[in-house]
Amino acid sequence: MTKQISDVRVVATSLTVSVSDVLLNLLIAMFTGSTVMLSQALQGLSDLVTGGILYLGVKRSDRKADLKYQFGYGREIFFWVLMAGMFMFIGTGAFSLYLGYQQFTNPHPIEYAWAAFAMLVWGFMTNLYAFSLSLKRMHRSSLTKGWWHQLLHSSIVETKATFLIDFLGTVAALLGFVALLAYALTGKAQFDGIGSMVIGISMMLVSILLIRDVRDLIVGKAIDPEVSDRIIGATQTVEGILSVLDLRTMYLGSAKMLVIIEVHVQDGLDTDQIEAIIDNIKIVVQQNVPEVHHIQVEVETPDGDQEMPIDKKDTKKRT
């Protein structure tokens, strides 16, 4: 059985790669005078700061529930991801765009381009490794069929953030290599500025995607309809359940779900039997969807004014 890659390992690996990117790229930028390499250093700085923010968020969101926060601290990770996205957009993306524009309008020559090429190859390889860990963690999640679906719908925002960061680092190294190659072939330093501007715009676009995603989770986005169907299906297998009347869900943190489910049970059951049914629902649901962190079961009897029991099609509308 393949060992699951933890969120802490994913974030820590990205953080380590970012330290290397900042120090080495900054040294090469000073050595060569390349704006692309300076943008690479800024991109590494962005990854370093955002990685540190995410690591802090993962550790803080792991704290146990207390009287003040009775559902735990899981949703705190959403706040820290939001801060990471804002820093990426304001702190580094816009600055790289500015530096690239200055090099494009007022170009200066690049020295020792071979050192820049070597550093870009190294940066591409290290970021690609960190990116592969993020990709594996998303792909192995039990909630989805593939990494793309996971990227769009899952709540493991710290892994999605590092996924985007490491993907950006990989792409930025490739873009920088192409820009310097164009400079080497043509002798026009404007290509160095174009590469820096493209890297800056890429960072800003990734940060917008990250902020947009975490915004939905902060507001209280429901879980994926496919997972809701699994919860309903598992509940309906419990003996004594006639139908599922309603389902309400929300993410309590990274891969942590709150589920409130309303059921209609058979008539004539005593209190002990109803309590046993409720306990069985909790067990069966959490066996089928381990990410359910808290589940509340309400027993109701439908009347003429109440909605008909929900089916899978209706669940997708509600969630």
XYZ file of C-alpha atoms in Angstrom:
319
model
C 0.000 0.000 0.000
C 1.403 3.422 -0.999
C 2.078 5.765 1.877
C -0.112 8.875 1.860
C 1.758 12.124 1.328
C 0.937 14.508 4.177
C 0.032 18.149 3.795
C 2.937 19.080 6.105
C 5.440 17.270 3.871
C 4.060 18.957 0.759
C 4.269 22.437 2.279
C 7.679 21.796 3.887
C 9.146 20.565 0.589
C 7.854 23.624 -1.222
C 9.339 25.794 1.528
C 12.772 24.150 1.180
C 12.789 24.568 -2.590
C 11.838 28.222 -2.171
C 14.828 28.914 0.100
C 17.113 27.503 -2.592
C 15.391 29.589 -5.275
C 15.768 32.853 -3.373
C 19.430 32.510 -2.427
C 20.766 31.052 -5.667
C 18.684 33.154 -8.048
C 19.547 36.350 -6.192
C 23.252 35.479 -6.404
C 22.999 34.731 -10.127
C 20.979 37.908 -10.723
C 23.741 39.986 -9.132
C 26.368 38.072 -11.112
C 24.679 38.349 -14.528
C 22.531 41.464 -14.267
C 19.552 39.528 -15.652
C 16.080 40.826 -14.805
C 14.688 37.345 -15.442
C 16.918 35.950 -12.705
C 15.866 38.748 -10.370
C 12.240 37.854 -11.103
C 13.101 34.234 -10.371
C 14.474 35.351 -7.008
C 11.301 37.333 -6.351
C 9.207 34.346 -7.355
C 11.227 32.231 -4.937
C 10.734 34.882 -2.243
C 7.007 34.768 -2.907
C 7.054 30.986 -2.593
C 9.124 31.219 0.585
C 6.813 33.688 2.299
C 3.613 32.039 1.135
C 5.018 28.607 2.005
C 5.829 29.853 5.503
C 2.338 31.314 5.828
C 0.804 28.020 4.693
C 2.981 25.985 7.052
C 1.908 28.212 9.941
C -1.699 27.857 8.841
C -1.497 24.056 8.690
C -0.040 23.857 12.203
C -2.523 26.330 13.709
C -5.541 24.751 12.036
C -4.549 21.384 13.541
C -5.324 22.518 17.094
C -8.039 20.658 18.958
C -11.476 22.070 19.603
C -12.093 24.004 22.810
C -14.951 25.900 24.434
C -14.372 28.968 22.294
C -13.996 27.114 18.988
C -16.153 24.044 19.444
C -15.725 22.766 15.875
C -11.959 23.181 16.030
C -9.591 25.558 14.250
C -9.697 23.913 10.828
C -11.163 26.917 9.006
C -8.187 29.062 10.050
C -6.221 27.554 7.153
C -8.557 29.414 4.777
C -7.509 32.756 6.277
C -3.795 32.012 5.901
C -4.215 30.878 2.305
C -5.985 34.170 1.600
C -3.033 36.063 3.093
C -0.624 34.020 0.959
C -2.547 34.837 -2.210
C -2.607 38.554 -1.449
C 1.139 38.628 -0.788
C 1.821 36.773 -4.027
C -0.202 39.283 -6.013
C 0.929 42.523 -4.369
C 4.390 41.685 -3.058
C 6.026 39.910 -5.988
C 3.829 39.649 -9.090
C 3.404 43.372 -9.597
C 7.054 44.059 -8.723
C 8.340 41.526 -11.277
C 6.082 43.110 -13.883
C 7.562 46.523 -13.072
C 11.172 45.289 -13.247
C 10.517 43.609 -16.573
C 8.985 46.769 -17.984
C 12.043 48.776 -16.939
C 14.369 46.297 -18.644
C 12.205 46.300 -21.762
C 12.116 50.093 -22.083
C 15.700 50.700 -20.911
C 17.618 47.463 -21.602
C 21.067 46.715 -20.240
C 23.298 43.805 -21.342
C 23.510 40.465 -19.533
C 26.844 38.967 -18.534
C 27.759 35.309 -18.021
C 24.464 34.051 -19.452
C 25.684 30.451 -19.026
C 25.360 30.816 -15.235
C 21.762 31.949 -15.621
C 20.982 28.990 -17.888
C 22.470 26.555 -15.369
C 20.469 28.061 -12.512
C 17.239 27.947 -14.516
C 17.751 24.240 -15.229
C 18.369 23.591 -11.517
C 15.313 25.625 -10.547
C 13.184 23.757 -13.050
C 14.232 20.371 -11.617
C 13.716 21.274 -7.932
C 10.363 22.954 -8.529
C 9.261 20.026 -10.669
C 9.997 17.639 -7.784
C 8.035 19.746 -5.306
C 5.234 20.029 -7.864
C 5.130 16.233 -8.242
C 4.497 15.817 -4.490
C 1.557 18.222 -4.601
C 0.214 16.434 -7.664
C 0.472 13.019 -5.987
C -1.306 14.201 -2.835
C -4.214 15.581 -4.806
C -4.380 12.561 -7.090
C -4.457 10.112 -4.169
C -7.271 11.866 -2.347
C -10.210 9.568 -1.707
C -12.722 12.229 -2.688
C -12.118 12.563 -6.389
C -11.249 10.580 -9.488
C -8.328 12.724 -10.573
C -6.090 15.635 -9.745
C -7.961 18.085 -11.999
C -11.256 17.441 -10.240
C -9.459 17.760 -6.926
C -7.937 21.085 -7.943
C -11.364 22.478 -8.807
C -13.477 21.057 -5.986
C -11.495 19.908 -2.945
C -10.931 21.794 0.306
C -7.259 20.852 0.816
C -6.333 24.455 0.100
C -2.810 24.272 1.521
C -1.945 21.529 -0.958
C -3.698 23.308 -3.814
C -1.768 26.466 -2.934
C 1.588 24.664 -2.922
C 0.523 22.875 -6.115
C -0.015 26.227 -7.825
C 3.144 27.713 -6.310
C 5.353 24.821 -7.412
C 3.678 24.715 -10.817
C 4.369 28.420 -11.169
C 7.999 27.921 -10.107
C 8.416 25.214 -12.735
C 6.766 27.269 -15.467
C 8.663 30.423 -14.454
C 12.000 28.621 -14.803
C 10.960 27.386 -18.247
C 9.781 30.852 -19.313
C 13.007 32.400 -18.055
C 15.052 29.865 -20.003
C 13.151 30.659 -23.208
C 13.552 34.414 -22.645
C 17.328 34.150 -22.108
C 17.651 31.796 -25.050
C 15.971 34.429 -27.226
C 18.443 36.980 -25.850
C 21.403 34.696 -26.595
C 20.230 34.141 -30.159
C 19.349 37.755 -30.962
C 21.455 39.824 -28.577
C 18.384 41.900 -27.671
C 18.106 42.443 -23.901
C 14.420 43.332 -24.292
C 13.693 39.601 -24.258
C 15.033 39.525 -20.695
C 12.454 42.165 -19.764
C 9.662 40.314 -21.560
C 10.494 37.154 -19.607
C 10.313 39.059 -16.326
C 6.972 40.621 -17.233
C 5.484 37.252 -18.203
C 6.651 35.750 -14.902
C 5.091 38.644 -12.977
C 1.779 38.334 -14.812
C 1.803 34.569 -14.179
C 2.233 35.131 -10.440
C -0.651 37.591 -10.393
C -2.959 35.214 -12.276
C -2.143 32.310 -9.935
C -2.808 34.486 -6.895
C -6.209 35.494 -8.298
C -7.134 31.830 -8.792
C -6.041 31.048 -5.234
C -7.973 33.954 -3.697
C -11.091 33.083 -5.686
C -10.972 29.470 -4.525
C -10.473 30.208 -0.840
C -13.161 32.891 -0.931
C -15.785 30.208 -1.623
C -14.558 28.137 1.309
C -14.579 31.101 3.691
C -18.152 31.937 2.692
C -19.182 28.340 3.391
C -19.215 26.332 0.153
C -20.967 22.957 0.340
C -19.127 19.735 -0.399
C -18.977 18.253 -3.868
C -22.313 16.771 -5.129
C -20.622 13.427 -5.776
C -19.641 13.187 -2.102
C -23.152 14.263 -1.042
C -24.539 11.369 -3.084
C -22.229 8.991 -1.239
C -23.396 10.308 2.125
C -27.058 9.912 1.140
C -26.436 6.442 -0.282
C -24.634 5.313 2.870
C -27.405 6.693 5.086
C -30.095 4.869 3.136
C -28.387 1.536 3.778
C -29.011 1.831 7.522
C -31.861 -0.394 8.695
C -34.890 1.605 9.796
C -34.312 4.554 7.429
C -37.202 5.268 5.060
C -35.707 8.295 3.342
C -33.282 11.187 3.579
C -35.291 14.399 3.817
C -32.518 16.968 3.752
C -28.742 17.353 3.703
C -26.673 20.383 4.598
C -22.871 20.436 4.386
C -19.920 22.769 4.835
C -16.153 22.520 5.081
C -14.732 22.896 8.590
C -11.181 22.989 7.290
C -8.833 21.183 4.967
C -10.582 17.872 4.135
C -12.840 18.287 7.173
C -16.590 18.310 6.627
C -19.621 19.278 8.666
C -22.709 17.228 7.764
C -26.257 17.858 8.984
C -28.646 15.211 7.736
C -32.396 14.950 8.250
C -33.948 11.486 8.002
C -37.370 9.843 8.128
C -37.421 6.591 10.121
C -39.916 3.783 10.431
C -42.955 4.308 12.650
C -43.327 2.652 16.022
C -39.679 2.796 17.100
C -38.799 3.521 20.713
C -36.117 5.937 21.895
C -33.380 3.313 22.168
C -34.013 2.094 18.624
C -33.930 5.621 17.213
C -30.685 6.369 19.062
C -29.183 3.168 17.651
C -30.182 4.217 14.123
C -28.550 7.634 14.621
C -25.335 6.008 15.843
C -25.334 3.610 12.892
C -25.767 6.499 10.450
C -22.728 8.253 11.901
C -20.637 5.084 11.710
C -21.656 4.198 8.151
C -21.234 7.740 6.808
C -17.782 8.173 8.325
C -16.729 4.766 7.025
C -17.727 5.763 3.492
C -16.497 9.361 3.744
C -13.670 9.519 6.326
C -13.327 13.287 5.813
C -16.628 13.854 7.665
C -15.355 15.533 10.809
C -18.704 16.208 12.495
C -22.113 14.763 11.675
C -25.455 15.736 13.153
C -28.499 13.530 12.509
C -32.029 14.882 12.921
C -35.082 12.606 12.895
C -38.133 14.224 11.326
C -41.533 13.142 10.038
C -42.520 14.706 6.707
C -45.874 16.432 6.529
C -47.927 17.769 3.662
C -46.038 21.071 3.522
C -42.577 19.548 3.712
C -40.521 18.800 0.648
C -40.416 15.290 -0.744
C -37.377 13.173 0.188
C -34.336 14.277 -1.764
C -32.771 12.210 -4.492
C -29.370 12.499 -6.147
C -30.546 14.998 -8.728
C -32.072 17.228 -6.087
C -28.955 16.892 -3.929
C -26.830 18.417 -6.657
C -29.116 21.410 -6.760
C -29.024 21.872 -3.007
C -25.257 21.518 -2.665
